[in-house]
XYZ file of C-alpha atoms in Angstrom:
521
model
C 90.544 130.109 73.499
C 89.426 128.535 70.081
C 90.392 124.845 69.434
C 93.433 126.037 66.597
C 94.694 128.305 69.245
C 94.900 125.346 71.817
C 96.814 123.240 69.325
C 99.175 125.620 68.664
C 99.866 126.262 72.586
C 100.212 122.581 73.069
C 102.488 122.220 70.542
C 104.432 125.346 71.709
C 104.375 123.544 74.725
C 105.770 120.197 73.708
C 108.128 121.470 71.827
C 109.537 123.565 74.338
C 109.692 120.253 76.647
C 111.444 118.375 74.028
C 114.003 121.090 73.938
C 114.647 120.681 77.163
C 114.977 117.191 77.264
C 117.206 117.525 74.074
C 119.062 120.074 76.044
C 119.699 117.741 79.041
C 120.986 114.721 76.434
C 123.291 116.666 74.695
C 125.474 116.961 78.403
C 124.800 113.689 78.990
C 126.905 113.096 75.692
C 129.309 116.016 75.153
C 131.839 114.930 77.597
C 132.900 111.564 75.693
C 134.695 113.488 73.026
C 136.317 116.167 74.822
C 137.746 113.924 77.833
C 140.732 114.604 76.370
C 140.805 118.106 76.651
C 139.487 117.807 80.358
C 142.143 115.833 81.175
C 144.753 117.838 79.946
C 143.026 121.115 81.200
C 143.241 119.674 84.693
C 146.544 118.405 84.469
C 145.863 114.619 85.149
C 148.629 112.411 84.018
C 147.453 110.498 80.409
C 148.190 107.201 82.686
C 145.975 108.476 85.164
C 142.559 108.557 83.400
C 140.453 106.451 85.808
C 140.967 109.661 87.574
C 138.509 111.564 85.470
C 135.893 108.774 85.049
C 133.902 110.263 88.272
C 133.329 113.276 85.650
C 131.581 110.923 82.980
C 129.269 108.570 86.165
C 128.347 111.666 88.494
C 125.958 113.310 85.682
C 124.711 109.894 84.972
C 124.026 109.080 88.201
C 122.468 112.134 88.949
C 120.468 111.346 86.008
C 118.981 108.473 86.603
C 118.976 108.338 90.528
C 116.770 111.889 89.999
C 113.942 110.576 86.941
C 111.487 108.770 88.694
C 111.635 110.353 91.816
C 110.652 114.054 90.066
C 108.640 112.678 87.635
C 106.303 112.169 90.846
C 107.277 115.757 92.367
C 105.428 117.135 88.982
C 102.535 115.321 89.541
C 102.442 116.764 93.138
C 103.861 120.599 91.983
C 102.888 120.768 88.315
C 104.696 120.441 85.468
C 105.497 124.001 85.278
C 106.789 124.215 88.493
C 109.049 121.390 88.251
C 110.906 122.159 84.641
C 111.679 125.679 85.937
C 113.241 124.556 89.175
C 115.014 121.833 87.297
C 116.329 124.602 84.740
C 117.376 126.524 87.697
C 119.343 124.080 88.922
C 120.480 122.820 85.704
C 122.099 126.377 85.007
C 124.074 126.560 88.627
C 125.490 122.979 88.215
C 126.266 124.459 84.505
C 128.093 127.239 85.825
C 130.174 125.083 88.603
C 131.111 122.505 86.040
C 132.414 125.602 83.940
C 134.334 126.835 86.967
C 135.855 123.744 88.160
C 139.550 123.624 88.457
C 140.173 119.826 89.887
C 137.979 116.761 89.480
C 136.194 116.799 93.097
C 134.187 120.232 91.897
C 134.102 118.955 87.881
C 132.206 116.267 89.088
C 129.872 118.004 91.985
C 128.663 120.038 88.909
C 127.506 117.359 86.273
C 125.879 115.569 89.138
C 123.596 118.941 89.412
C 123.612 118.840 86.193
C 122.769 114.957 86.057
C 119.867 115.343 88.484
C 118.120 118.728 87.408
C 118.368 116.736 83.678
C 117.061 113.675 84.689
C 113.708 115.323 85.549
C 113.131 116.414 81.716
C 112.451 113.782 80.194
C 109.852 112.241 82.414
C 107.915 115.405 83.315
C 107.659 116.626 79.471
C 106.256 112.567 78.321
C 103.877 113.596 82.114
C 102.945 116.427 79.999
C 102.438 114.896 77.036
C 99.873 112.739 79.165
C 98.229 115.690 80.105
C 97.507 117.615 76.725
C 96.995 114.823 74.560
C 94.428 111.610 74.346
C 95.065 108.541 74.358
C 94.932 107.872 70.985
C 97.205 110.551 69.789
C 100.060 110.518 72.855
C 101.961 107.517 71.345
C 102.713 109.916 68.553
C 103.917 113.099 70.831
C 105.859 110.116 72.904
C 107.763 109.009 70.629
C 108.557 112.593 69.121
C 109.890 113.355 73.111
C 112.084 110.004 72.701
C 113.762 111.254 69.576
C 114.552 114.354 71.224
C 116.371 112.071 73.996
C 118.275 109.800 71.032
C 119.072 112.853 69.296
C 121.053 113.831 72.071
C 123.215 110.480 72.021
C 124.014 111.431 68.174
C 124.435 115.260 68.883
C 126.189 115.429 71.948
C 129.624 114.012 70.818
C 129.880 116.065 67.927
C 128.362 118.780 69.598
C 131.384 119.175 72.064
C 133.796 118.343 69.676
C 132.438 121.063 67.768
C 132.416 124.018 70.550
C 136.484 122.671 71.126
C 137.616 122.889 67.644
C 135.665 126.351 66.924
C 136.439 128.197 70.294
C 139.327 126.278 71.794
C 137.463 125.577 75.463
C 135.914 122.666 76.641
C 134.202 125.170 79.553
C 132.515 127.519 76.918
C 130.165 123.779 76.031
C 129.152 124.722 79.785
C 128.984 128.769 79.451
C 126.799 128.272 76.620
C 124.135 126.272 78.985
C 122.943 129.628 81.004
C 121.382 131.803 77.505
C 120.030 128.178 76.068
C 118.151 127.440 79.863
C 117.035 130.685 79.696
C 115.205 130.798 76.567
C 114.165 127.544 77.447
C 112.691 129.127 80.357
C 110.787 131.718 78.792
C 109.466 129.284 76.370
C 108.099 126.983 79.658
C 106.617 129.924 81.251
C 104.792 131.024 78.272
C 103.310 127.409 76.993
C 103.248 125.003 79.628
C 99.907 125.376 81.664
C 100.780 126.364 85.258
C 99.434 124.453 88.543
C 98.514 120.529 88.753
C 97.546 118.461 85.727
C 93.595 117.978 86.280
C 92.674 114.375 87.644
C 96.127 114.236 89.135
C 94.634 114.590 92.631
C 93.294 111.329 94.942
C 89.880 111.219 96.302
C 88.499 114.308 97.487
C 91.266 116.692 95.397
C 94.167 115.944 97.893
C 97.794 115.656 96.604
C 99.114 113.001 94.752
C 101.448 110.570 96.438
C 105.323 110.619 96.130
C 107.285 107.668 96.933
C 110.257 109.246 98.769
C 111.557 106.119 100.379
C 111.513 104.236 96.933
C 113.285 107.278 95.227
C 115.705 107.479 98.089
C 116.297 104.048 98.070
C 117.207 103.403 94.531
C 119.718 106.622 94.811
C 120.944 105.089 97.378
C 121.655 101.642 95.566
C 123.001 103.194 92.309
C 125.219 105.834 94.307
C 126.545 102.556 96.507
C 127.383 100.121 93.108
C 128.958 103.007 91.470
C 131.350 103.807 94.553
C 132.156 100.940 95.077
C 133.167 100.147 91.270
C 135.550 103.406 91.384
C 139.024 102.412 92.052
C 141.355 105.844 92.528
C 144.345 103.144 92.730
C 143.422 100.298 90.039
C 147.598 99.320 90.184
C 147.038 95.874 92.565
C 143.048 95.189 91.717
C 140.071 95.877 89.845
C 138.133 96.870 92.456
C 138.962 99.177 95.671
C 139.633 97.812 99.001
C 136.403 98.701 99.935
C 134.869 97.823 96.775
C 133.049 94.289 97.378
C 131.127 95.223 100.526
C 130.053 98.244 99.008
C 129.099 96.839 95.921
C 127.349 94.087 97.906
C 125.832 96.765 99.693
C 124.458 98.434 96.828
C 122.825 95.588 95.416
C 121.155 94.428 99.012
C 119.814 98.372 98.907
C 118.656 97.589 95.465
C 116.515 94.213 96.128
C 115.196 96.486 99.562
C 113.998 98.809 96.307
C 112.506 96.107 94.422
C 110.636 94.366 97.855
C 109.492 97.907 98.611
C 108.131 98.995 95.070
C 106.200 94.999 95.599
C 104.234 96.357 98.555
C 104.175 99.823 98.752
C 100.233 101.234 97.284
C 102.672 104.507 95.932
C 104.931 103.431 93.575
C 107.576 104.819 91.024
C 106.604 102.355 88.461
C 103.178 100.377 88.837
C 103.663 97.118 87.257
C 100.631 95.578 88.686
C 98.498 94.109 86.246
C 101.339 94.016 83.696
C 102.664 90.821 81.940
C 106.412 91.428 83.877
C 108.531 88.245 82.656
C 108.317 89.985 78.662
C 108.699 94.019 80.027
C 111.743 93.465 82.294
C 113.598 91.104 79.569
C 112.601 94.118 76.881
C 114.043 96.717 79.760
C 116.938 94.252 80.118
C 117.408 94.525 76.269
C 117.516 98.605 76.966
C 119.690 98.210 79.975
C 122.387 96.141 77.793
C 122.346 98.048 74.971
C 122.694 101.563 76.695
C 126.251 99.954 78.681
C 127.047 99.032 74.748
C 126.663 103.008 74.130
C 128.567 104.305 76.358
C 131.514 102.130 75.564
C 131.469 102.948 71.889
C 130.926 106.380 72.709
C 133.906 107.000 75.725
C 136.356 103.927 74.048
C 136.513 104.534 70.025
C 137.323 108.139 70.803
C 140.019 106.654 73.108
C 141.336 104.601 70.567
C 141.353 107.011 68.153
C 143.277 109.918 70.695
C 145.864 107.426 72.516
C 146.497 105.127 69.422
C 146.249 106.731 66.612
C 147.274 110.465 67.631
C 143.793 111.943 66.646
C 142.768 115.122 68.229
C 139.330 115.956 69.089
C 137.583 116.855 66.308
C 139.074 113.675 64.371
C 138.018 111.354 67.162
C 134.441 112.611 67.218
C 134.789 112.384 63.216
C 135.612 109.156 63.467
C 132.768 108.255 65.774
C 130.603 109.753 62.933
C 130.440 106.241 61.573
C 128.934 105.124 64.505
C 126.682 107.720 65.072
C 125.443 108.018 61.706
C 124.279 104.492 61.095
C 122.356 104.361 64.778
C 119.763 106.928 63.952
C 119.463 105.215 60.231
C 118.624 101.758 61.863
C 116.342 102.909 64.495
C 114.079 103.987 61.909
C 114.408 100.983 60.241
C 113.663 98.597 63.541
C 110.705 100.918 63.868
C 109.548 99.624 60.188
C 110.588 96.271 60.924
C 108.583 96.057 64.481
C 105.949 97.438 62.810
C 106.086 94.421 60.219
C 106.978 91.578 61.506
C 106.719 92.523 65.837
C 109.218 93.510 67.851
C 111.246 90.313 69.110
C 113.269 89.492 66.008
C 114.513 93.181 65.473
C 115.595 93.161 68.909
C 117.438 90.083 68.874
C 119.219 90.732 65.688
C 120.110 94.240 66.797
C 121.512 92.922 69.849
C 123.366 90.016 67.505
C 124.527 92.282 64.924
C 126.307 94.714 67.177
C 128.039 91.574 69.066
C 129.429 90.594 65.760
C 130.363 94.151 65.520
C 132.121 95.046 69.110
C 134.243 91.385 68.087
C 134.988 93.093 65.005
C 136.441 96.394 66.838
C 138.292 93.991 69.377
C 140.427 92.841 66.155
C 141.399 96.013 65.263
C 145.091 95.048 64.341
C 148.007 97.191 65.246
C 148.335 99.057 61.972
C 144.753 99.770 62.006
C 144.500 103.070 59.729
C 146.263 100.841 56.633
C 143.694 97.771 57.845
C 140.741 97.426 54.773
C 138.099 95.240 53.422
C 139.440 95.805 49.948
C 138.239 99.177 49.173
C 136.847 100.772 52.314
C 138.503 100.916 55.688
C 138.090 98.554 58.368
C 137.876 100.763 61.022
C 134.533 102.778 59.060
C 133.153 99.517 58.101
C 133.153 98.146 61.712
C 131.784 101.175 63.331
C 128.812 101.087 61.457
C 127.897 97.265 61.787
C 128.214 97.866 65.134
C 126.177 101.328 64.621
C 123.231 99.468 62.917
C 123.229 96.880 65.270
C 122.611 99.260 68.309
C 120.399 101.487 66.667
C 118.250 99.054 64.843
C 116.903 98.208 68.839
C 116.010 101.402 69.857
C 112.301 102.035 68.594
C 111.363 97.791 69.020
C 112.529 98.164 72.711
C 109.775 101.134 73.077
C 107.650 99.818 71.026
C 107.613 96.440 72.982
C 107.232 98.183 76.363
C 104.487 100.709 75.497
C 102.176 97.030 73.974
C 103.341 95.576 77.396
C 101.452 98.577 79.517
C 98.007 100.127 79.389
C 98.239 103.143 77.564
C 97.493 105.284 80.708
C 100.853 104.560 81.714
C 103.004 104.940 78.857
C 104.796 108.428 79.905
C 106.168 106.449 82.675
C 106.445 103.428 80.935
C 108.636 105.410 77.783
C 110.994 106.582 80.700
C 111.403 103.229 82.477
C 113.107 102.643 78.839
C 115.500 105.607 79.057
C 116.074 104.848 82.768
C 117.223 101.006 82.014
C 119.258 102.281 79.093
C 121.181 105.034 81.532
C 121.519 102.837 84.013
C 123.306 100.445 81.687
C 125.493 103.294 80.751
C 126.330 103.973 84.375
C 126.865 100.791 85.504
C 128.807 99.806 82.125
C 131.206 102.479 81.871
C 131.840 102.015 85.791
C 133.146 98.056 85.694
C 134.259 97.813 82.305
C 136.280 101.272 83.174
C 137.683 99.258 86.540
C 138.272 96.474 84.616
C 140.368 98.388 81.853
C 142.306 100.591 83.946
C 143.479 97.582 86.268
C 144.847 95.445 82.998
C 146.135 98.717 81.881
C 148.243 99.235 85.230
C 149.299 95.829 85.456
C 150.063 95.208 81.829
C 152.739 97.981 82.246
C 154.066 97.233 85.893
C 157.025 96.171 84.363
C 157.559 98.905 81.851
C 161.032 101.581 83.035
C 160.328 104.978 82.031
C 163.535 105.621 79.866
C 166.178 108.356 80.852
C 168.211 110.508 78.387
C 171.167 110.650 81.457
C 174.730 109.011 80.879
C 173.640 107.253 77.406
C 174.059 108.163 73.797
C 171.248 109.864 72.286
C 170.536 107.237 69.791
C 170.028 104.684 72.365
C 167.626 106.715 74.465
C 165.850 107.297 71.306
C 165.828 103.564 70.731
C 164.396 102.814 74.089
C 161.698 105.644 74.614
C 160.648 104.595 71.102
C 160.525 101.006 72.407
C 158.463 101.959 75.733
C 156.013 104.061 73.818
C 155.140 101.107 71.794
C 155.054 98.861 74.750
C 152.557 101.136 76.424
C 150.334 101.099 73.108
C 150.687 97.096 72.955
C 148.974 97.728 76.481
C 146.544 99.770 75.396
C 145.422 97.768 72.819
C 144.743 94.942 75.109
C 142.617 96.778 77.336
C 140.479 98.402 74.251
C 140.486 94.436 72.638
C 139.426 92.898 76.076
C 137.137 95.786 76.863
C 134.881 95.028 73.411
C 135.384 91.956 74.113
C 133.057 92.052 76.840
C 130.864 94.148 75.497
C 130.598 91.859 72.474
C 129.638 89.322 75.763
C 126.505 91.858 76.797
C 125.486 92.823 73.535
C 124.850 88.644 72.880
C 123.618 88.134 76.118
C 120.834 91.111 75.198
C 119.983 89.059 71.792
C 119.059 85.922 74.493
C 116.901 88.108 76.310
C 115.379 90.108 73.329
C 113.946 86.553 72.443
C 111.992 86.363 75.637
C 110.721 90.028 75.148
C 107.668 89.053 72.991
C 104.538 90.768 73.916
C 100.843 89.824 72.676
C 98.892 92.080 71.431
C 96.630 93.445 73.893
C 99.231 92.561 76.678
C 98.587 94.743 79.603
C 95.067 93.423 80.239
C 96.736 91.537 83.571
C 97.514 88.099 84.356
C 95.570 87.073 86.920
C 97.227 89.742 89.599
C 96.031 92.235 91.977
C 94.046 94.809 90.675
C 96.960 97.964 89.818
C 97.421 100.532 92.455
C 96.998 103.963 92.226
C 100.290 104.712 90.250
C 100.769 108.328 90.927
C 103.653 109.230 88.740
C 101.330 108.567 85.483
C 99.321 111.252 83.820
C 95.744 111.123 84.273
């Protein structure tokens, strides 16, 4: 095959993986603006929505819980091999989310969904390892990242848009099966089949897979985010069994982290690796993805329960957001580039907690409130918007200087990993702690009835109620970004001890690394 011929399969071949991945980001987005819609579809009381948040964790979960470990798998099976299978299975979980007619199923099918998607993005930056050189992969990684942050800016629009033109929140699910299989076709046709060469040990055997790690950080996640679901949040935050499985996720988690320590297989080889400066800048990513989801599940909230939006205006509304976050992360790129990527961080992380206290003072009449000519509520949104998205390309930046470049495919996903995982484990408490202030906030409240009364009065008094219930609402939303404001400043500490030297990576005096399996030879 002559050398133009090979560029143009490797690029077929790329591009085909960042479809994929770009594919698998949109669903991790598209639910947040059509909740609504699922909610009503499946008959759930509006009071009842903690019901439904299983439906926005369970592909999340799946998502994360699933990255590492298959990432590995591909080394073992070849790339190939493993996007295929993960299409597969991305297509049946598809077509049972599609089908579902009560939560329980709903959510059985975005976790399928969650954990055939999670292997994407890992396996295509693996691949990226494998057809480019060093010198020229930091440019194909960070095209395979956009494809992933394109999905965050897509994905609510995207289902917003499928709703408003077709009038079914299950077609955004139909529409999976001929997208996976051209996606398919393209995979078979450009991505070389069998192992990556050099992936094998001494002597050609199989890579290593760490099962027990993967297992045990499934296991961890799965445990924190059952025991932050509350079916009943009327008399607590948390369910009766909440604290000793929440304790028990976290003791599961540290059994992850002493494992990863000692095992010579690992999920993410950190040996040799400056770690004080690479976990504060995956911290960072971690706090700034639970920032995300928020903005992503709670403005459209806001904007359906408050101000009587439907879908399409709620996701048009969250158009401010989105807009400004893909603006900024090119312009944290320039600045990292410039001046390195600590101070970017930190005033990212700074700008969008003077943003989410912003959104908490949204005031009653909020779609009269202005800064003399333009609207609060657009203004806000994008502060908050730039903020977030002006820390996306210093947070990879700052972990790719903090590894070797041999292990930047896995070192690129660790970011995406922290940044779901802040999404799962945000949305998961901060939804407990909403829905419990929501419940108990209107305890109190009588549901009015029109019997043995004038009309006038019940009038009086269901118009009374349904303003006592929005008062409530409001609270939650204000105390809600309140918090978040809380995480986002807490991310602007750490961002200011992320700094990485140049050259960082060289080791500190440790162990010589172990054979990290999961990375690309």
């Amino acid at each position: 095959m002559s050398r133009g011929a090979g560029a143009g399969r490797r690029r077929v071949a790329i591009g085909a993986g960042g479809a994929v991945v770009l594919l698998a980001a949109l669903d991790a987005y598209v639910v947040t603006t059509v909740l609504v819609a699922v909610v009503e579809d499946l008959e759930i009381p509006v009071n009842r929505l903690e019901r439904v948040t299983p439906v926005l964790t369970g592909f999340l979960l799946g998502y994360v819980a699933a990255m590492p470990l298959l990432g590995q798998l591909s080394d073992r099976f070849g790339r190939r091999a493993l996007l295929q299978a993960c299409l597969v299975f991305f297509a049946a979980g598809s077509v049972v989310t599609a089908l579902a007619q009560d939560v329980p199923l709903l959510t059985a099918g975005r976790v399928v969904q969650g954990v055939a998607g999670g292997a994407l993005l890992p396996v295509t930056m693996a691949l990226a390892g494998d057809l480019w050189d060093e010198r020229r992969r930091p440019v194909v990684l960070g095209a395979v990242g956009a494809a992933q942050e394109l999905g965050s800016v897509l994905g609510p629009l995207y289902g917003a848009a499928v709703v408003a033109l077709l009038d079914d929140w299950r077609l955004i699910f139909w529409i999976n099966l001929p997208l996976t299989a051209l996606a398919m076709a393209a995979v078979h046709v450009s991505v070389p089949a069998g192992r990556p060469s050099g992936s094998g040990g001494p002597g050609g055997e199989r890579p290593g897979v760490d099962w027990v790690g993967g297992l045990l950080l499934a296991a961890g996640l799965a445990l924190l985010v059952g025991g932050l679901y509350n079916p009943e949040p009327e008399e607590s935050a948390l369910p009766p069994w909440g604290l000793p499985v929440v304790a028990a996720g976290a003791a599961v988690l540290v059994l992850f982290g002493l494992w990863e320590a000692r095992t010579r297989t690992r999920l993410l080889d950190l040996s040799g690796v400056r770690r004080g400066p690479l976990l504060a800048t995956l911290g960072v990513s971690f706090l700034s993805g639970a920032a995300l989801m928020v903005t992503l599940v709670d403005v459209v909230l806001v904007a359906q329960t408050l101000l009587g939006k439907d879908t399409v205006e709620g996701a048009l509304l969250l158009t401010r957001f989105l807009v400004a976050l893909p603006f900024a992360a090119v312009l944290g790129g320039v600045l990292a580039r410039r001046v390195g990527e600590r101070w970017p961080m930190a005033a990212g992380m700074a700008i969008s907690a003077a943003g989410y206290l912003l959104i908490a003072g949204w005031p009653a009449d909020l779609a009269a409130a202005s800064y003399g000519p333009l609207p609060r509520m657009d203004v806000d949104l994008v502060v908050t918007g730039l903020g977030l998205g002006l820390v996306i390309a210093p947070v990879s930046s700052a972990v790719l200087r903090a590894v070797p470049a041999a292990r930047h495919g896995v070192a690129s996903a660790a970011v995406v990993v922290a940044r779901m995982m802040g999404m799962l484990l945000g949305i998961s408490a901060l939804s407990a702690w909403g829905f419990h202030r929501f419940h108990s906030l209107t305890a109190d409240l009588q549901t009015p009835m029109p019997f043995l009364k004038p009309a006038e009065q019940f009038r009086r008094e269901l118009a009374a109620y349904e303003e006592a219930v929005r008062d409530a609402l409001r609270t939650e939303y204000q105390e809600i970004f309140w918090i978040t404001a809380g995480l986002c400043a807490l991310g602007a500490v750490l961002a200011l001890a992320a700094a990485v030297r140049d050259g960082a990576g060289g080791g500190d005096g440790e162990t010589p690394p172990a054979q990290a399996v999961s990375v690309p030879s």
